[in-house]
Short mmCIF file of C-alpha atoms in Angstrom, two decimals:
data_model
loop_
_atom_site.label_atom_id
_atom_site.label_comp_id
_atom_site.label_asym_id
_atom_site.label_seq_id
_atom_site.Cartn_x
_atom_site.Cartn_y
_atom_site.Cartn_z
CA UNK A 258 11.66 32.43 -2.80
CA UNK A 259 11.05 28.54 -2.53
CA UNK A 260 7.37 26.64 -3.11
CA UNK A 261 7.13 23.87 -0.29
CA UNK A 262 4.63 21.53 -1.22
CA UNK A 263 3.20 18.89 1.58
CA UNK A 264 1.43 16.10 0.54
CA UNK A 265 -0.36 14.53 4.13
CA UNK A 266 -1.22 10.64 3.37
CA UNK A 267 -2.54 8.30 5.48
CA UNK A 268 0.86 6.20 5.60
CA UNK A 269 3.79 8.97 4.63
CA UNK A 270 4.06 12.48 4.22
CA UNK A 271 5.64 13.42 1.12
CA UNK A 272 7.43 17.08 0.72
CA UNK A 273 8.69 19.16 -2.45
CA UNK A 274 10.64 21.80 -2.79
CA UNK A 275 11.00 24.21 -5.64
CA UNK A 276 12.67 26.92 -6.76
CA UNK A 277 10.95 30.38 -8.44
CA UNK A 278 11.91 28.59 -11.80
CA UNK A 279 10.24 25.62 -10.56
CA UNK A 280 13.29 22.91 -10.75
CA UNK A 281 12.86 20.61 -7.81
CA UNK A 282 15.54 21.14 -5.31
CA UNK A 283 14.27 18.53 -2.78
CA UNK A 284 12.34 15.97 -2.20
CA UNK A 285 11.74 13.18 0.96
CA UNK A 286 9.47 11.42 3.24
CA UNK A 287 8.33 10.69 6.67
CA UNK A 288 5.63 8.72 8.13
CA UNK A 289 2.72 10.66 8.88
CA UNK A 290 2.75 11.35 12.52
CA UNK A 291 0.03 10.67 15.13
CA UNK A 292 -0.28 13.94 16.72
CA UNK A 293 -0.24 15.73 13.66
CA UNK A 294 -1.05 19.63 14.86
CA UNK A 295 1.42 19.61 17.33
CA UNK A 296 4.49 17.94 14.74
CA UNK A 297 3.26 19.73 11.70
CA UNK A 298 3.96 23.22 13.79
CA UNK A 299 7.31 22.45 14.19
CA UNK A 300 7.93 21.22 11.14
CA UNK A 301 7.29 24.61 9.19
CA UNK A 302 8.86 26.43 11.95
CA UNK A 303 11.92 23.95 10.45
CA UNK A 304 11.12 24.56 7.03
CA UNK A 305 10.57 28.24 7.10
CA UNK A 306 13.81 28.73 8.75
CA UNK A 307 15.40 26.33 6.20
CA UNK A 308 13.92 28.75 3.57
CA UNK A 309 12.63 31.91 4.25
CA UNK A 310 9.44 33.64 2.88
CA UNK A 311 8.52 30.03 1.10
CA UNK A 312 5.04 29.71 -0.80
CA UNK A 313 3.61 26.77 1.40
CA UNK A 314 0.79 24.36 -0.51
CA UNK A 315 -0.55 20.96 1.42
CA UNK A 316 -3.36 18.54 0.24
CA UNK A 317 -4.02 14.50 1.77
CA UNK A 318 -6.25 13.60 5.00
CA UNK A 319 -4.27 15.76 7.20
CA UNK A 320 -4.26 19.03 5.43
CA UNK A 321 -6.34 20.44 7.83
CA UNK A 322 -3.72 19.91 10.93
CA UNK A 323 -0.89 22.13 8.88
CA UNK A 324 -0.84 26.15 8.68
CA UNK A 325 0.05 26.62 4.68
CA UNK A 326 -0.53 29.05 2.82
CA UNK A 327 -3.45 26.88 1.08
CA UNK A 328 -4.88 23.39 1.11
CA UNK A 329 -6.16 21.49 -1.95
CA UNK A 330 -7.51 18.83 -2.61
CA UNK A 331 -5.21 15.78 -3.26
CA UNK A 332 -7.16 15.15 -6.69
CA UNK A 333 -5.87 18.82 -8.24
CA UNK A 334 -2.95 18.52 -6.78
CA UNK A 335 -2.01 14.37 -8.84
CA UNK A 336 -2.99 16.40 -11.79
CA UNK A 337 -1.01 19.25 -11.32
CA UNK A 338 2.08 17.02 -10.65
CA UNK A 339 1.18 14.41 -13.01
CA UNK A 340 1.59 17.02 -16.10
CA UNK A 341 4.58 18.54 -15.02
CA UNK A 342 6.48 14.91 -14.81
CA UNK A 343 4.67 13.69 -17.91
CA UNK A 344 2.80 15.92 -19.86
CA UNK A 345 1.26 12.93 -22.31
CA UNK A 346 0.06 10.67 -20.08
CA UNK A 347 -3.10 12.29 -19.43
CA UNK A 348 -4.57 9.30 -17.08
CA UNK A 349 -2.98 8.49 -13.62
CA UNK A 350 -3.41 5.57 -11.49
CA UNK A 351 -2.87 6.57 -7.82
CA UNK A 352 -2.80 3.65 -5.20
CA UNK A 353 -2.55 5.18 -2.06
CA UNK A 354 -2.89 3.62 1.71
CA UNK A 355 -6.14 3.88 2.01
CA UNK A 356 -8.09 4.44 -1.59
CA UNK A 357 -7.14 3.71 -5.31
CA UNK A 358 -7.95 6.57 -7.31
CA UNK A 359 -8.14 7.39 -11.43
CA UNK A 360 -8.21 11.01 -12.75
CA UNK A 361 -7.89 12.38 -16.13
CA UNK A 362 -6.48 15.54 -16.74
CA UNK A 363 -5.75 18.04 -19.27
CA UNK A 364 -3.04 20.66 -19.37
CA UNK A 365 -2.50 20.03 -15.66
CA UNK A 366 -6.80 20.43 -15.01
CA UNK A 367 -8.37 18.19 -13.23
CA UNK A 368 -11.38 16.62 -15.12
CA UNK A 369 -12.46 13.86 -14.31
CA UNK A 370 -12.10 11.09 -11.48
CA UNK A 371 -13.34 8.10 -9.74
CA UNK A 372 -12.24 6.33 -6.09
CA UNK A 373 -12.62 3.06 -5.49
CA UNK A 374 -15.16 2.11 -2.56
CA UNK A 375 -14.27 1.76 1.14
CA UNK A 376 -12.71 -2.04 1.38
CA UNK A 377 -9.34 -1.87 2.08
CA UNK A 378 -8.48 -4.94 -0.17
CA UNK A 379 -8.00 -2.13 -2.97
CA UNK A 380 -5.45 -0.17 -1.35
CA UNK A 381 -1.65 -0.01 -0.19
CA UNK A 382 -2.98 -0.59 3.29
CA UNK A 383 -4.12 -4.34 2.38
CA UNK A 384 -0.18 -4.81 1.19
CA UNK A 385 1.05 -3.19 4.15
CA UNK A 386 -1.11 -5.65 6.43
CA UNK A 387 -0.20 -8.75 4.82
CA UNK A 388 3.47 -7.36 5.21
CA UNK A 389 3.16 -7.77 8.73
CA UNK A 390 1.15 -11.00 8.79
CA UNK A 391 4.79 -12.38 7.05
CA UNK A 392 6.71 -10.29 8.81
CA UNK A 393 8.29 -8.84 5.52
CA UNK A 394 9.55 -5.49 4.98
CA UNK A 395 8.42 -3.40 1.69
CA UNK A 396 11.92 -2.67 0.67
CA UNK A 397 12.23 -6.56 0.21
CA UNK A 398 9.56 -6.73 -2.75
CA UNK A 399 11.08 -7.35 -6.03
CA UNK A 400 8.92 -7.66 -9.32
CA UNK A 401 11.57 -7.58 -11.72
CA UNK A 402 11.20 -10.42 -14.24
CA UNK A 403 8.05 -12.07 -12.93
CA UNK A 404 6.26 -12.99 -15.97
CA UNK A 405 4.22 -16.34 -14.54
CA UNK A 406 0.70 -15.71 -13.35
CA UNK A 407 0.73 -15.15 -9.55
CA UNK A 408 -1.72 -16.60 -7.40
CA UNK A 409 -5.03 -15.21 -7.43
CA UNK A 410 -7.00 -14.20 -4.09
CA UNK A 411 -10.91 -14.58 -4.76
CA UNK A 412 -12.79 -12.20 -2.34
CA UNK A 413 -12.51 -8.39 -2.75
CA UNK A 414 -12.97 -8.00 0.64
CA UNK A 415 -9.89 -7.78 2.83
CA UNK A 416 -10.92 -8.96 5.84
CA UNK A 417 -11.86 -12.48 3.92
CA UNK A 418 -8.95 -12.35 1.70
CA UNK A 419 -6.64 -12.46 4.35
CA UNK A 420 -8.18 -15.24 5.55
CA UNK A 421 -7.06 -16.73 2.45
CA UNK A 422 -3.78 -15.87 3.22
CA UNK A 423 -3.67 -17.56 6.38
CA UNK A 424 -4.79 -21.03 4.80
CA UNK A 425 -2.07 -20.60 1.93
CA UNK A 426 0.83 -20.06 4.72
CA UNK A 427 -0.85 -23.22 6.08
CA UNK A 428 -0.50 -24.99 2.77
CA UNK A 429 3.18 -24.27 2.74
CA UNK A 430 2.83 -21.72 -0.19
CA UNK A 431 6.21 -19.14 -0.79
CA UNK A 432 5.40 -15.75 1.11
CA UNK A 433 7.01 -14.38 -1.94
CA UNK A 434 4.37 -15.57 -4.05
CA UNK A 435 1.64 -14.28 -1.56
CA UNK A 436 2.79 -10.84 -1.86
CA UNK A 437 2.87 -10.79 -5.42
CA UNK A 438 -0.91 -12.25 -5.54
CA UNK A 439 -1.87 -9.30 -3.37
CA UNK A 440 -0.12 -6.81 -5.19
CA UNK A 441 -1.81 -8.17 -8.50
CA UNK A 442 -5.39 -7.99 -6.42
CA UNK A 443 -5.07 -4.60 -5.91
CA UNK A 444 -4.10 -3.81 -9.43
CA UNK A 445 -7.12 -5.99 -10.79
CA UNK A 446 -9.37 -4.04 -8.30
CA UNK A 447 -7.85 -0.87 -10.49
CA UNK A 448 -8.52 -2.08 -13.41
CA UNK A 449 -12.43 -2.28 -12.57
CA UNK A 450 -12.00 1.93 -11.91
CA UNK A 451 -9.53 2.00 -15.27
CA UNK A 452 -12.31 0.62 -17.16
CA UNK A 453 -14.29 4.03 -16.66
CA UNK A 454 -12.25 5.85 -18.94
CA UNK A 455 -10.59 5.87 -22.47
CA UNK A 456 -6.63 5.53 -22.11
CA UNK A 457 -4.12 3.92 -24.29
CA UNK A 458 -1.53 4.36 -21.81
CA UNK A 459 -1.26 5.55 -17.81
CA UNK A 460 0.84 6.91 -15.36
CA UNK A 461 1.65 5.26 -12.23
CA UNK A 462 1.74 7.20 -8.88
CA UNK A 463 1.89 5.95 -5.40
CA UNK A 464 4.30 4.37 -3.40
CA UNK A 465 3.97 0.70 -5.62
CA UNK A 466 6.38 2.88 -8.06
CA UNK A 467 8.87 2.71 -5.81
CA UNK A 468 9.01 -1.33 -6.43
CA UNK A 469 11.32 -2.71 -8.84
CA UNK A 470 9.72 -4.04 -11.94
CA UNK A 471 6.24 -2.87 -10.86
CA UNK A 472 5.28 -0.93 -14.04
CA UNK A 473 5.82 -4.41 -16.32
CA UNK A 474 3.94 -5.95 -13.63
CA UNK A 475 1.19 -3.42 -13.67
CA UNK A 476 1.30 -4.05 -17.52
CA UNK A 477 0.57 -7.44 -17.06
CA UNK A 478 -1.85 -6.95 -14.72
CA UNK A 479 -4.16 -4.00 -16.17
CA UNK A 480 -3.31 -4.48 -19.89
CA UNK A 481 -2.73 -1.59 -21.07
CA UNK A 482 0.84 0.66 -21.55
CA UNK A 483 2.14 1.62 -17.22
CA UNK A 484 4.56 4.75 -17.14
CA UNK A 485 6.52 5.11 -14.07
CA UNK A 486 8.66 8.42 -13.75
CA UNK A 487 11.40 9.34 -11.33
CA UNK A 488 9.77 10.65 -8.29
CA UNK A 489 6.36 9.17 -9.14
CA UNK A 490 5.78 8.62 -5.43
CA UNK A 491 5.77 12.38 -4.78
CA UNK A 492 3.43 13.70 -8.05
CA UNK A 493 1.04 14.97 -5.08
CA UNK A 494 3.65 16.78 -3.00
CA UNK A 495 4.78 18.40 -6.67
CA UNK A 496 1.67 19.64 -7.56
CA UNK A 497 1.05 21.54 -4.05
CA UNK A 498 4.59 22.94 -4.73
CA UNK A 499 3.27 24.03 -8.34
CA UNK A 500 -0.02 25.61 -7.29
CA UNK A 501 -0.35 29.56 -7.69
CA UNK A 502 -1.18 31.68 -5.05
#
């Protein structure tokens, strides 16, 4: 028997699949469809077929629009997950499309967290904007050897900062260098949550993992030790897959 976990975000849906000994067979992505009852009915009709009799766990803002087995709160399941890839690293940093959040756990128990408020200018979503506004693809960031101090956005409010934005692209300044600046703003929005809890070191989740040379970046930017582990991106989807019945 397989464990399917489905982790619903806002931007992607992320999926694991384990065996009974709980080695990861599978693992990919989608973007989160619109009409998510209808798609997410067909989808474990697919997945169910793929393999039979499978323990089915989902958490993320659509968990309600998929038939599992159980649904879980995101928070239990980045614990759950973050353990099982790194078992020291007992803070996690999760920047997601539409929140930032910190949790603590212990022994894969959730216990302790904090979310940071409703402006976007904390989130993946602000990124993801400004993206567009440049007309620049994610897969095109690369941090990898940036060591100068990017530019530095001053409101904390997205709507102003990318206001910002527009007067630097009138100023002639690199695009490159505006999407580094954002990417630093939303790690020094972090680093006001980070600052609610001991850590000497923390491990990165999210989608940012998936950006080359963002954990020495994230280093720079929240000064303190940044882990990123293989398949980071997915430590939600892993700890659905890992939840008991």
């Amino acid at each position: 028997m397989h464990k399917i976990g489905i982790d619903i975000g806002s931007t992607y849906t992320k999926y694991c699949i384990m065996n009974e000994k709980n080695d990861i067979t599978k693992l990919f992505s989608e973007k989160t469809p619109i009409r998510q009852k209808e798609y997410f009915e067909a989808k474990l009709d697919e997945l169910t077929e793929s393999y039979p009799s499978s323990n089915i766990v989902s958490c993320g803002y659509g968990k309600k629009n998929i038939q599992a087995l159980k649904n879980i709160n995101e928070l239990t399941a980045l614990a759950l997950g973050g353990h099982f890839l790194v078992p020291d690293s007992d803070i996690i940093l999760d920047i997601g499309g539409q929140d930032t959040k910190i949790i603590r756990q212990e022994n894969g128990r959730l216990k302790e967290f904090f979310i940071n408020g409703k402006c976007a200018a904390g989130s993946g979503m602000f990124l993801a904007n400004v993206l567009r506004m440049l007309e620049k693809d994610f897969s095109e960031i690369d941090l990898t050897g940036i060591d100068t101090t990017p530019l530095k956005l001053s409101s904390v409010c997205a709507v102003f900062a990318s206001s910002e934005i527009v007067t630097l692209l009138a100023d002639n300044v690199d695009e490159d260098d505006i999407v580094r600046g954002v990417i630093w703003h939303i790690l020094i929005q972090a680093k006001l949550l980070l600052k609610k809890v001991k850590r000497s070191k923390i491990l990165l989740s999210g989608g940012f993992t998936k950006i080359p040379g963002f954990s020495n970046y994230a280093e720079n930017a929240l000064e303190c030790d940044c882990v990123v582990a293989p398949n980071c991106s997915y430590l939600s989807a892993i700890g659905c897959a890992l939840m008991e019945r």
